[in-house]
Coordinates of C-alpha atoms in Angstrom, one line a residue:
X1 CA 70.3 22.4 -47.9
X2 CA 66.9 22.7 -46.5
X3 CA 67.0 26.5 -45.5
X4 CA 67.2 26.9 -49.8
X5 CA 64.5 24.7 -50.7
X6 CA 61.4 24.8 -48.2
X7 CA 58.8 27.2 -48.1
X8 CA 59.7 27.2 -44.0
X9 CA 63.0 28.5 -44.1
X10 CA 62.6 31.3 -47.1
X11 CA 62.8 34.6 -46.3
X12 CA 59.7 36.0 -45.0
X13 CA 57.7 39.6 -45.0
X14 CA 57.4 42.2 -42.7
X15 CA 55.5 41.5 -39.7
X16 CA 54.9 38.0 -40.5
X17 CA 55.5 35.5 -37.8
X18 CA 57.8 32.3 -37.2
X19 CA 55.9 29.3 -36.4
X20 CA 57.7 27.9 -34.2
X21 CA 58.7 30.9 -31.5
X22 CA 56.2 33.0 -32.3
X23 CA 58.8 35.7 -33.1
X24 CA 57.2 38.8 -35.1
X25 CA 59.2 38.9 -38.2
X26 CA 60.8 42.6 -38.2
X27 CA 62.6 45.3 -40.9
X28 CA 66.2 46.0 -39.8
X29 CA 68.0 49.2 -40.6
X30 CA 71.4 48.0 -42.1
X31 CA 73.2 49.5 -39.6
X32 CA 71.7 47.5 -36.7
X33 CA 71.8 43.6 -38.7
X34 CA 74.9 43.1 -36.4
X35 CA 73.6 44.2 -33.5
X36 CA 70.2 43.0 -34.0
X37 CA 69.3 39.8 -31.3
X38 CA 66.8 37.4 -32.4
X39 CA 65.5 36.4 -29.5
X40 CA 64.7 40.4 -28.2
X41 CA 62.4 40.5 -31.4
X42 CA 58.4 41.3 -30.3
X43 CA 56.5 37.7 -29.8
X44 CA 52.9 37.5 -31.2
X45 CA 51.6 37.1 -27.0
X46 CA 54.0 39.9 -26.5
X47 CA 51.9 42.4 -28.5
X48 CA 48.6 40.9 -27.5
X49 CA 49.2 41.1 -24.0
X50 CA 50.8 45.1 -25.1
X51 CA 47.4 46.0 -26.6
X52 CA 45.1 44.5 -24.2
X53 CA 46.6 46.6 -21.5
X54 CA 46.7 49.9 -24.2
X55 CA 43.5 49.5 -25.3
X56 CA 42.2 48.9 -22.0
X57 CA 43.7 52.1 -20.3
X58 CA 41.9 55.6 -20.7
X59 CA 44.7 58.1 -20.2
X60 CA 46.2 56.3 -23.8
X61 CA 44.3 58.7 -26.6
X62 CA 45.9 58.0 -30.3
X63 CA 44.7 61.1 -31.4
X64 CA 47.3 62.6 -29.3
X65 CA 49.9 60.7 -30.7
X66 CA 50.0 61.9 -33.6
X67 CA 47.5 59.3 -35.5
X68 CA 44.9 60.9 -37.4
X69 CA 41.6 58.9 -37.0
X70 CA 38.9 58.6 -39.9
X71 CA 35.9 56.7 -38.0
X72 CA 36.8 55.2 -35.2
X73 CA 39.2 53.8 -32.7
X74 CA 40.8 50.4 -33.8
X75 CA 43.7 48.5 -32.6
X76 CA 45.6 49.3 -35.1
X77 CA 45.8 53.0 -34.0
X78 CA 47.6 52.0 -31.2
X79 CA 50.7 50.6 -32.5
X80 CA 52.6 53.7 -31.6
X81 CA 52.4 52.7 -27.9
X82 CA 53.4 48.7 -28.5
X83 CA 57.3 47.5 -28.9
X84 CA 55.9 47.3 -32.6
X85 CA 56.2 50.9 -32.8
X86 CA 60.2 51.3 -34.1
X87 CA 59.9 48.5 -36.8
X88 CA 56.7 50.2 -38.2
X89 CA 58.4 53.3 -38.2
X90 CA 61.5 51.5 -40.0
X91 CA 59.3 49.7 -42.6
X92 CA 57.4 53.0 -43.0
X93 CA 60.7 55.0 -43.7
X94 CA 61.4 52.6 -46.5
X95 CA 57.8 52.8 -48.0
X96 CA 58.5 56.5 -48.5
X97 CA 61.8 56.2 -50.1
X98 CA 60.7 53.7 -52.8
X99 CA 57.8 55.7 -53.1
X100 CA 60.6 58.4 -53.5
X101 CA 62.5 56.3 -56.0
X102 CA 59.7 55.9 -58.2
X103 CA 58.4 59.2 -58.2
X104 CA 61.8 60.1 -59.4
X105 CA 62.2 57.5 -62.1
X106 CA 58.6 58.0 -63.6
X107 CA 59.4 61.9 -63.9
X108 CA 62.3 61.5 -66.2
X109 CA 59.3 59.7 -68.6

């Protein structure tokens, strides 16, 4: 009964993390919810330790990656190289299809 009425239990955003195992809260394709284990998902030291270590090592260049930089290096162009890197790319599929789906419906207008 609990899991339907406190805050704690809801379903949570992307990238969001679970208080008590640190567990980075991660988009699934639909195919994989089966196969998906809960206990593989990226921890919050997991990713800290990750981009400590990318950050820290020179051969690692964003730029050549694919990100396109504006300024500056920041931590947040190296997600590509972290085990963050395939939900990004998951939650970033499904930006660009409802960005998709709305483009579509706001055209008929």
């Amino acid at each position: 009964i609990n899991v339907s009425k406190s805050v704690n239990h809801l379903l949570k955003g992307p990238f969001c993390v679970h208080h008590a195992t640190q567990n980075i809260c991660v988009p699934l394709r639909l195919m994989d919810v089966l196969t998906f284990n809960p206990d593989k998902a990226p921890k919050v030291a997991d990713i800290l330790a990750e981009m400590t270590r990318i950050i820290a090592d020179p051969c690692i260049d964003p730029v050549e990656n694919g990100t396109i930089l504006i300024e500056k290096k920041s931590i947040l162009d190296y997600y590509s190289f972290s085990s963050l890197a395939p939900y990004i790319s998951i939650f970033l599929d499904h930006i660009a299809a409802v960005e998709r789906s709305y483009a579509a419906l706001t055209s008929t207008r």
